[in-house]
């Protein structure tokens, strides 16, 4: 019987996912292009196409919901397109895999992120004409034997990778005799992997190769002749602007793109390569890092603390209510008993679903899924707060239940014997003790939240980890950046665990009671 | 003195296959002090817990002022406010101070104002000698002190009946007297009391009626003089032989 229920639940969820999928193909009317803004999605971490910087220098554009700016070839292109559309350009920083769902769900109006119009992508979104044509290359270490490769077939036994969900990765197939490594998430990570020798090279496009070479003198990119290079589909190497299907602005964008000559494009790319953030730092790395990225990291820390604090507090309240509901005594009448059983079953489903799925998946489902299936366009921070709260609630419900069961049954009996109702018993007697019992576990949950909010980067919430990724993506100082970030996380969690320890001590009160020294006794109330 | 306040009729209680109470009939008059004695496991505490509905009877009925307390529309919280209980393990609310322990029931169940509840609580704490400890938490008190607070807590509801479930069994001998004194004082106020106890001297001196339970049934009932002076049943005699040598 029980298995039956779960089977139905699973198939129900699968159905929901399918509906969401179908909806994604049909919901073109989720118009986000309102009130003259042109919302452009990009990673802001793929120089020279797009990157994040602290100032508005070189015509950078402010990133939505952040005090950082985006710049690069894509940003300059976006400005031109927006001007032609008579709209104001808004940059929405979005992780690579989040771009297509953000577009279909109407959170952005266009993807200008160095994206190629592959047939797979064309199934869900539409593309304009080319705004940049590029070539594939392989980035290698300058001192490696592959640095002299003339052809893509000169890489026998080389460990090669490329970015996840790109045609770069598919192109590895053309290289004879290479060892195909698992795809990696982003370029900075591949550069570090390459430098450390984990891989011997990665497939990328020429502008990224130029950038890698500039950023790290130990790296170089290979220039293949047409005959010896990768065979590429123009659909792949040509970069285009992603728009929603049937977007009426597509023709206007194409008209504007036609006006920008190849010479102008090369000029824009050269400027972008020249303007991209420098990665060389002088003096103490720590001070340099804090000087350049301190404010960004501080804002990330604030966001992390905000989301985990609110999430834990709201989750705690949810946990309390669920805890009270699940411990109500079995009523005598059959109808009420049925209601109680249904309520308990629903709560159990809630707990199992949110405890049993990763928060990163919940975030993607809630943020993108809600927009696709129900056209609910949630603010990213609101979505983050919602997910963390409801997720924490599921865990804390069980913690509180444990706290309640650990309260001596004599406490319940004494309260009942006085004539208290379940609610009175719970609020006056049991919960204060259950909360005290649960406090160490709740502290734990808070600390877990501080760290686990990092998965919210999937919906591009600029919390500490997302900020750190951006910083590391720009300065390529992975070790240094993440060391600083680790320090910040440790500081947060350590402070919180100490604070809660103090709270616990306060709740416990003193263990002795000395009539002579106890200050409270000075004002023993007298009977009038 | 003849109006029964609590009547137990053909009460049966089983835990699984184990029948603890077999067929209990007991009537307690208003103002009566009834002591229930007997061996451990004879069902004394179970009987008391059934009267307060901390356990649900398997069969039989319990009447309060002639009305069954087992009907669906019976106001259980109100009944429990009228029939207080003092536990063997005190069960003071650990999260509250002594004063709050005595106030909380008055405020939540009887909806008394804070001032009124406090005044009443202080009077009662004073009468059991616990008023210097109003701000202490239960964990800071000795067992005897806790039990005296528990008595004040039960009294604070102005109950018609007080049930005592072996109130001194968990106490050191030197603390037992403090608690028994408090109970004796209460008995003289005319309050109806049902006391499960192993304190034979107390039962003999304070009760109006003594009930001897043996293997889930009431084996013998009588005045203290009858039961302690001239026990009729063999089981009663055997039981008392052990205890009376200690008085």
Coordinates of C-alpha atoms in Angstrom, one line a residue, chain A residues 39-504:
Chain A
X39 CA 17.5 42.3 -20.6
X40 CA 20.6 40.5 -21.8
X41 CA 21.8 37.3 -20.1
X42 CA 25.5 36.4 -20.0
X43 CA 27.9 34.7 -17.6
X44 CA 30.0 37.9 -17.1
X45 CA 32.9 35.6 -16.7
X46 CA 34.0 34.6 -20.2
X47 CA 36.5 37.3 -21.3
X48 CA 36.9 38.8 -23.8
X49 CA 33.2 38.2 -24.6
X50 CA 32.0 39.2 -21.2
X51 CA 33.4 39.8 -17.8
X52 CA 32.7 41.5 -14.4
X53 CA 34.4 44.6 -13.3
X54 CA 34.1 47.0 -10.3
X55 CA 33.8 50.2 -12.2
X56 CA 31.9 51.7 -15.2
X57 CA 35.1 52.2 -17.1
X58 CA 35.3 51.6 -20.9
X59 CA 31.6 51.7 -21.3
X60 CA 30.6 48.9 -18.9
X61 CA 27.0 48.3 -18.0
X62 CA 25.7 47.8 -14.5
X63 CA 24.7 44.2 -13.6
X64 CA 21.1 43.9 -12.5
X65 CA 20.7 43.6 -8.8
X66 CA 24.4 44.1 -8.1
X67 CA 26.8 47.0 -7.8
X68 CA 29.3 45.4 -10.2
X69 CA 29.5 46.1 -13.9
X70 CA 29.8 43.9 -17.0
X71 CA 31.9 44.6 -20.0
X72 CA 33.3 42.9 -23.1
X73 CA 32.5 42.2 -26.7
X74 CA 29.0 40.9 -25.8
X75 CA 28.2 43.9 -23.7
X76 CA 29.3 46.4 -26.4
X77 CA 27.3 44.4 -29.0
X78 CA 24.3 44.4 -26.6
X79 CA 24.5 48.2 -26.3
X80 CA 24.4 48.5 -30.1
X81 CA 21.4 46.2 -30.4
X82 CA 19.5 47.8 -27.6
X83 CA 20.0 51.2 -29.2
X84 CA 18.6 50.0 -32.4
X85 CA 15.6 48.6 -30.5
X86 CA 15.3 51.9 -28.7
X87 CA 15.6 50.2 -25.3
X88 CA 17.8 50.4 -22.3
X89 CA 20.3 47.6 -22.0
X90 CA 20.2 45.6 -18.7
X91 CA 22.8 42.9 -18.0
X92 CA 21.5 39.9 -16.1
X93 CA 24.4 37.8 -14.8
X94 CA 23.4 34.2 -15.3
X95 CA 25.3 30.9 -15.1
X96 CA 25.9 29.2 -18.5
X97 CA 23.5 26.4 -18.0
X98 CA 20.9 28.8 -16.6
X99 CA 20.8 30.9 -19.8
X100 CA 18.3 28.9 -22.0
X101 CA 15.8 28.4 -19.2
X102 CA 16.2 32.1 -18.2
X103 CA 15.4 33.1 -21.8
X104 CA 12.4 30.7 -22.3
X105 CA 11.0 31.6 -18.9
X106 CA 11.2 35.3 -19.7
X107 CA 13.7 36.3 -17.1
X108 CA 15.9 37.7 -19.9
X109 CA 15.1 38.9 -23.4
X110 CA 18.3 37.7 -25.2
X111 CA 21.4 35.7 -24.7
X112 CA 24.5 37.4 -25.8
X113 CA 27.1 35.2 -24.2
X114 CA 29.3 33.9 -27.0
X115 CA 26.7 31.2 -27.6
X116 CA 26.6 29.3 -30.9
X117 CA 23.3 28.4 -32.6
X118 CA 23.5 24.7 -32.4
X119 CA 20.6 22.5 -33.6
X120 CA 19.9 21.3 -30.1
X121 CA 19.6 24.8 -28.9
X122 CA 17.4 25.8 -31.8
X123 CA 14.8 23.3 -30.6
X124 CA 14.1 25.5 -27.6
X125 CA 15.2 29.0 -28.6
X126 CA 15.7 31.0 -31.8
X127 CA 18.9 32.7 -32.9
X128 CA 19.7 35.9 -34.9
X129 CA 22.3 36.1 -37.6
X130 CA 26.0 35.9 -36.6
X131 CA 27.4 38.6 -34.5
X132 CA 30.9 37.1 -34.3
X133 CA 32.6 34.3 -36.3
X134 CA 35.2 32.4 -34.5
X135 CA 37.5 29.4 -35.0
X136 CA 38.3 26.4 -32.8
X137 CA 41.7 26.1 -31.3
X138 CA 43.4 24.1 -28.6
X139 CA 45.0 25.8 -25.6
X140 CA 48.1 24.0 -24.3
X141 CA 51.0 24.6 -22.0
X142 CA 53.8 26.5 -23.8
X143 CA 56.4 24.1 -22.6
X144 CA 54.6 20.9 -23.5
X145 CA 55.3 18.8 -26.6
X146 CA 51.9 19.6 -27.9
X147 CA 52.7 23.3 -28.2
X148 CA 54.3 22.6 -31.6
X149 CA 51.4 20.7 -32.9
X150 CA 50.6 21.6 -36.5
X151 CA 47.4 19.6 -36.9
X152 CA 44.6 18.4 -34.7
X153 CA 46.0 14.9 -35.2
X154 CA 49.3 15.6 -33.5
X155 CA 47.8 15.0 -30.1
X156 CA 48.3 11.3 -29.6
X157 CA 47.7 10.3 -25.9
X158 CA 47.1 13.9 -24.9
X159 CA 44.4 14.4 -22.2
X160 CA 41.9 16.9 -23.8
X161 CA 38.7 18.4 -22.4
X162 CA 36.4 21.2 -23.1
X163 CA 33.5 23.1 -21.5
X164 CA 30.4 21.2 -20.6
X165 CA 27.4 21.5 -23.0
X166 CA 29.5 23.1 -25.8
X167 CA 30.3 21.9 -29.3
X168 CA 33.9 22.3 -28.3
X169 CA 33.5 19.0 -26.4
X170 CA 32.0 17.3 -29.4
X171 CA 34.9 18.5 -31.5
X172 CA 37.3 16.4 -29.5
X173 CA 36.1 13.4 -31.5
X174 CA 38.0 14.8 -34.5
X175 CA 41.3 14.6 -32.8
X176 CA 42.8 11.2 -33.4
X177 CA 44.3 9.3 -30.5
X178 CA 43.5 11.7 -27.8
X179 CA 42.2 10.8 -24.3
X180 CA 38.9 12.5 -23.9
X181 CA 38.6 13.8 -20.3
X182 CA 35.3 14.6 -18.7
X183 CA 34.0 18.0 -19.7
X184 CA 34.6 20.8 -17.3
X185 CA 32.3 23.6 -16.1
X186 CA 34.1 26.8 -17.0
X187 CA 37.3 28.1 -18.6
X188 CA 39.1 29.3 -15.4
X189 CA 38.8 25.8 -14.1
X190 CA 40.2 24.4 -17.3
X191 CA 43.1 26.8 -17.3
X192 CA 44.0 25.8 -13.7
X193 CA 43.7 22.1 -14.7
X194 CA 45.9 22.7 -17.7
X195 CA 48.5 24.5 -15.7
X196 CA 48.6 21.9 -13.0
X197 CA 49.0 19.1 -15.6
X198 CA 45.7 17.4 -15.0
X199 CA 45.0 17.9 -18.6
X200 CA 47.2 18.5 -21.6
X201 CA 44.9 20.9 -23.4
X202 CA 41.4 22.1 -23.9
X203 CA 39.4 22.9 -27.0
X204 CA 38.2 26.5 -27.1
X205 CA 37.8 29.3 -29.6
X206 CA 40.4 31.8 -30.7
X207 CA 39.3 34.8 -28.6
X208 CA 39.4 32.7 -25.5
X209 CA 42.8 31.4 -26.6
X210 CA 44.1 34.9 -26.9
X211 CA 42.8 35.7 -23.5
X212 CA 44.3 32.6 -21.9
X213 CA 47.6 33.4 -23.4
X214 CA 47.5 37.0 -22.2
X215 CA 46.4 36.0 -18.8
X216 CA 48.9 33.3 -18.3
X217 CA 52.2 33.4 -20.1
X218 CA 52.7 29.7 -19.5
X219 CA 49.8 28.9 -21.8
X220 CA 49.4 29.3 -25.6
X221 CA 46.9 28.6 -28.2
X222 CA 47.5 26.8 -31.5
X223 CA 46.9 28.3 -34.9
X224 CA 45.9 25.5 -37.3
X225 CA 45.7 26.0 -41.0
X226 CA 42.3 25.4 -42.5
X227 CA 43.3 22.0 -43.8
X228 CA 44.7 20.8 -40.5
X229 CA 42.2 22.4 -38.2
X230 CA 38.9 21.3 -36.9
X231 CA 36.0 20.8 -39.3
X232 CA 33.3 23.0 -38.0
X233 CA 29.8 23.7 -38.7
X234 CA 29.2 27.4 -39.3
X235 CA 26.3 27.0 -36.9
X236 CA 28.8 26.2 -34.2
X237 CA 31.6 28.7 -34.6
X238 CA 29.4 31.5 -35.6
X239 CA 28.1 33.2 -32.5
X240 CA 24.6 34.4 -32.5
X241 CA 22.2 36.2 -30.2
X242 CA 19.7 33.8 -28.6
X243 CA 16.1 35.1 -28.6
X244 CA 12.7 33.5 -27.8
X245 CA 11.0 31.8 -30.6
X246 CA 8.8 34.2 -32.7
X247 CA 10.4 37.2 -31.0
X248 CA 9.2 40.2 -33.1
X249 CA 12.4 42.0 -32.4
X250 CA 14.5 39.4 -34.2
X251 CA 14.3 41.2 -37.6
X252 CA 15.3 44.5 -36.1
X253 CA 18.3 42.9 -34.4
X254 CA 19.3 41.2 -37.6
X255 CA 19.0 44.5 -39.5
X256 CA 21.3 46.2 -36.9
X257 CA 23.8 43.3 -37.0
X258 CA 24.0 43.7 -40.8
X259 CA 25.1 47.3 -40.3
X260 CA 28.2 46.3 -38.3
X261 CA 31.0 45.4 -40.7
X262 CA 33.6 42.7 -40.2
X263 CA 36.2 45.5 -39.6
X264 CA 34.1 47.0 -36.8
X265 CA 33.7 43.6 -35.3
X266 CA 37.4 42.9 -35.3
X267 CA 37.9 46.4 -33.8
X268 CA 35.4 45.7 -31.0
X269 CA 37.1 42.3 -30.2
X270 CA 40.5 44.0 -30.1
X271 CA 39.2 46.6 -27.7
X272 CA 37.6 43.9 -25.6
X273 CA 40.9 41.9 -25.4
X274 CA 42.8 45.0 -24.5
X275 CA 40.2 46.1 -21.8
X276 CA 39.7 42.8 -20.1
X277 CA 40.6 42.7 -16.4
X278 CA 44.3 42.4 -15.8
X279 CA 45.4 39.4 -13.9
X280 CA 48.9 40.5 -12.9
X281 CA 49.0 41.9 -9.4
X282 CA 51.8 43.6 -7.6
X283 CA 52.8 43.5 -3.9
X284 CA 51.1 41.4 -1.3
X285 CA 48.5 39.2 -3.0
X286 CA 46.2 39.3 0.0
X287 CA 46.0 43.1 0.1
X288 CA 45.8 43.3 -3.7
X289 CA 42.9 40.8 -3.7
X290 CA 41.0 42.6 -1.0
X291 CA 41.6 46.0 -2.6
X292 CA 40.4 44.9 -6.0
X293 CA 37.6 42.4 -5.0
X294 CA 37.0 43.2 -1.3
X295 CA 33.7 45.0 -1.8
X296 CA 32.5 42.2 -4.1
X297 CA 33.3 39.5 -1.6
X298 CA 31.8 41.6 1.2
X299 CA 28.6 41.9 -0.6
X300 CA 28.6 38.2 -1.3
X301 CA 29.2 37.5 2.4
X302 CA 26.3 39.8 3.3
X303 CA 24.0 38.0 0.8
X304 CA 25.1 34.5 2.1
X305 CA 24.5 35.6 5.7
X306 CA 21.1 37.2 4.8
X307 CA 19.8 34.2 3.0
X308 CA 21.0 31.6 5.5
X309 CA 19.8 33.7 8.5
X310 CA 16.3 34.3 7.1
X311 CA 16.1 30.8 5.7
X312 CA 17.0 29.3 9.1
X313 CA 14.6 31.5 11.0
X314 CA 11.7 30.9 8.7
X315 CA 12.6 27.2 8.4
X316 CA 12.6 27.1 12.2
X317 CA 9.1 28.5 12.4
X318 CA 7.9 26.0 9.7
X319 CA 9.6 23.3 11.7
X320 CA 7.8 24.3 14.9
X321 CA 4.4 24.3 13.3
X322 CA 5.0 21.0 11.6
X323 CA 6.3 19.6 14.8
X324 CA 3.2 20.7 16.7
X325 CA 0.9 19.4 14.0
X326 CA 2.6 16.0 13.8
X327 CA 2.5 15.4 17.5
X328 CA -1.2 16.2 18.0
X329 CA -3.0 13.5 20.0
X330 CA -5.2 11.1 18.0
X331 CA -8.8 12.5 18.2
X332 CA -11.7 10.4 19.2
X333 CA -14.1 11.1 16.3
X334 CA -13.5 9.2 13.1
X335 CA -13.8 12.3 10.8
X336 CA -11.2 14.3 12.7
X337 CA -8.9 11.2 12.8
X338 CA -9.1 11.0 9.0
X339 CA -8.3 14.7 8.7
X340 CA -5.3 14.3 11.0
X341 CA -4.1 11.3 8.9
X342 CA -4.4 13.3 5.7
X343 CA -2.6 16.3 7.2
X344 CA 0.2 14.1 8.6
X345 CA 0.5 12.3 5.2
X346 CA 0.9 15.7 3.4
X347 CA 3.5 16.8 5.9
X348 CA 5.4 13.6 5.6
X349 CA 5.4 14.1 1.8
X350 CA 6.7 17.6 2.2
X351 CA 9.5 16.5 4.5
X352 CA 10.5 13.5 2.3
X353 CA 10.4 15.5 -0.9
X354 CA 12.5 18.4 0.4
X355 CA 14.8 16.3 2.5
X356 CA 15.1 13.8 -0.3
X357 CA 16.1 16.0 -3.2
X358 CA 19.2 18.2 -3.5
X359 CA 18.7 21.9 -2.8
X360 CA 20.4 22.7 -6.1
X361 CA 17.6 20.8 -7.9
X362 CA 14.9 22.4 -5.9
X363 CA 16.4 25.8 -6.8
X364 CA 16.4 25.1 -10.5
X365 CA 12.8 23.6 -10.4
X366 CA 11.4 26.5 -8.3
X367 CA 13.1 29.3 -10.1
X368 CA 13.0 28.2 -13.7
X369 CA 10.3 25.6 -13.4
X370 CA 7.8 28.1 -11.9
X371 CA 8.5 30.6 -14.7
X372 CA 8.1 27.9 -17.4
X373 CA 5.1 26.1 -16.2
X374 CA 3.1 28.7 -14.3
X375 CA 4.6 32.0 -15.7
X376 CA 5.6 33.1 -12.2
X377 CA 8.5 35.4 -12.6
X378 CA 10.2 35.3 -9.2
X379 CA 12.9 37.6 -8.0
X380 CA 16.1 35.6 -7.6
X381 CA 16.6 36.6 -4.0
X382 CA 13.0 35.8 -3.1
X383 CA 13.3 32.4 -4.8
X384 CA 16.5 31.8 -2.9
X385 CA 14.9 32.7 0.4
X386 CA 11.9 30.6 -0.4
X387 CA 14.0 27.5 -1.3
X388 CA 16.3 27.8 1.7
X389 CA 13.4 28.4 4.1
X390 CA 11.3 25.5 2.9
X391 CA 14.3 23.2 2.7
X392 CA 15.4 24.1 6.2
X393 CA 11.9 23.7 7.4
X394 CA 11.8 20.1 6.3
X395 CA 15.0 19.3 8.2
X396 CA 14.1 21.3 11.3
X397 CA 10.6 19.7 11.4
X398 CA 12.3 16.4 12.1
X399 CA 14.8 18.0 14.5
X400 CA 11.9 19.5 16.5
X401 CA 10.0 16.2 16.4
X402 CA 13.1 14.6 17.9
X403 CA 13.2 17.5 20.5
X404 CA 9.6 16.9 21.4
X405 CA 9.9 13.2 21.8
X406 CA 13.0 13.7 24.0
X407 CA 11.0 15.7 26.5
X408 CA 10.1 13.6 29.5
X409 CA 6.5 12.2 29.1
X410 CA 5.9 13.3 32.7
X411 CA 5.9 16.9 31.4
X412 CA 3.0 16.1 29.1
X413 CA 1.1 14.3 31.8
X414 CA 1.6 17.1 34.3
X415 CA 0.4 19.7 31.8
X416 CA -2.6 17.5 30.8
X417 CA -3.4 16.8 34.4
X418 CA -3.7 20.6 34.9
X419 CA -6.3 20.7 32.1
X420 CA -4.1 22.3 29.4
X421 CA -5.0 21.7 25.8
X422 CA -2.5 20.3 23.3
X423 CA -1.7 23.8 22.1
X424 CA -1.2 25.1 25.6
X425 CA 0.9 22.1 26.6
X426 CA 3.0 22.6 23.6
X427 CA 3.6 26.3 23.7
X428 CA 3.9 26.7 27.5
X429 CA 5.8 23.6 28.5
X430 CA 7.0 21.2 25.8
X431 CA 8.3 23.5 23.0
X432 CA 10.5 25.6 25.2
X433 CA 12.2 22.5 26.4
X434 CA 12.1 20.8 22.9
X435 CA 13.7 24.0 21.4
X436 CA 16.4 23.9 24.0
X437 CA 17.0 20.2 23.2
X438 CA 17.0 21.0 19.5
X439 CA 19.2 24.0 19.7
X440 CA 22.5 22.3 18.9
X441 CA 21.0 20.6 15.9
X442 CA 19.4 23.9 14.7
X443 CA 22.8 25.6 15.0
X444 CA 24.1 22.8 12.9
X445 CA 21.4 23.5 10.3
X446 CA 22.3 27.2 10.3
X447 CA 25.9 26.4 9.7
X448 CA 25.0 24.0 6.9
X449 CA 22.9 26.7 5.4
X450 CA 25.8 29.2 5.4
X451 CA 27.8 26.7 3.3
X452 CA 25.0 25.2 1.2
X453 CA 23.7 28.6 0.0
X454 CA 26.6 28.2 -2.4
X455 CA 24.5 25.9 -4.6
X456 CA 22.2 28.9 -5.2
X457 CA 24.7 30.1 -7.8
X458 CA 22.6 27.8 -10.1
X459 CA 20.0 30.5 -10.1
X460 CA 22.7 33.2 -10.2
X461 CA 22.2 34.5 -6.7
X462 CA 25.3 36.5 -6.0
X463 CA 26.2 35.0 -2.6
X464 CA 29.7 34.5 -1.4
X465 CA 30.6 31.4 -3.5
X466 CA 29.2 32.9 -6.7
X467 CA 31.2 36.1 -6.0
X468 CA 34.3 34.0 -5.4
X469 CA 33.8 32.2 -8.7
X470 CA 33.6 35.5 -10.5
X471 CA 36.7 36.8 -8.8
X472 CA 38.7 33.6 -9.5
X473 CA 37.4 33.7 -13.0
X474 CA 39.0 37.1 -13.4
X475 CA 42.2 36.9 -11.5
X476 CA 42.9 33.2 -12.1
X477 CA 44.2 33.1 -8.5
X478 CA 42.2 30.1 -7.6
X479 CA 44.1 29.1 -4.5
X480 CA 44.4 32.6 -3.1
X481 CA 40.8 33.6 -3.8
X482 CA 39.3 30.4 -2.4
X483 CA 41.6 30.5 0.6
X484 CA 40.2 34.0 1.5
X485 CA 36.7 32.7 0.9
X486 CA 37.3 29.7 3.1
X487 CA 38.5 32.1 5.8
X488 CA 35.3 34.1 5.5
X489 CA 33.1 31.0 5.7
X490 CA 35.0 29.7 8.7
X491 CA 34.7 33.1 10.4
X492 CA 30.9 33.1 9.8
X493 CA 30.3 29.5 11.0
X494 CA 32.7 29.8 14.0
X495 CA 31.0 33.0 15.2
X496 CA 27.6 31.5 14.8
X497 CA 28.5 28.3 16.7
X498 CA 29.9 30.4 19.6
X499 CA 26.9 32.7 19.7
X500 CA 24.5 29.8 19.9
X501 CA 26.6 28.2 22.6
X502 CA 26.1 31.4 24.6
X503 CA 22.4 31.3 24.0
X504 CA 22.3 27.7 25.2

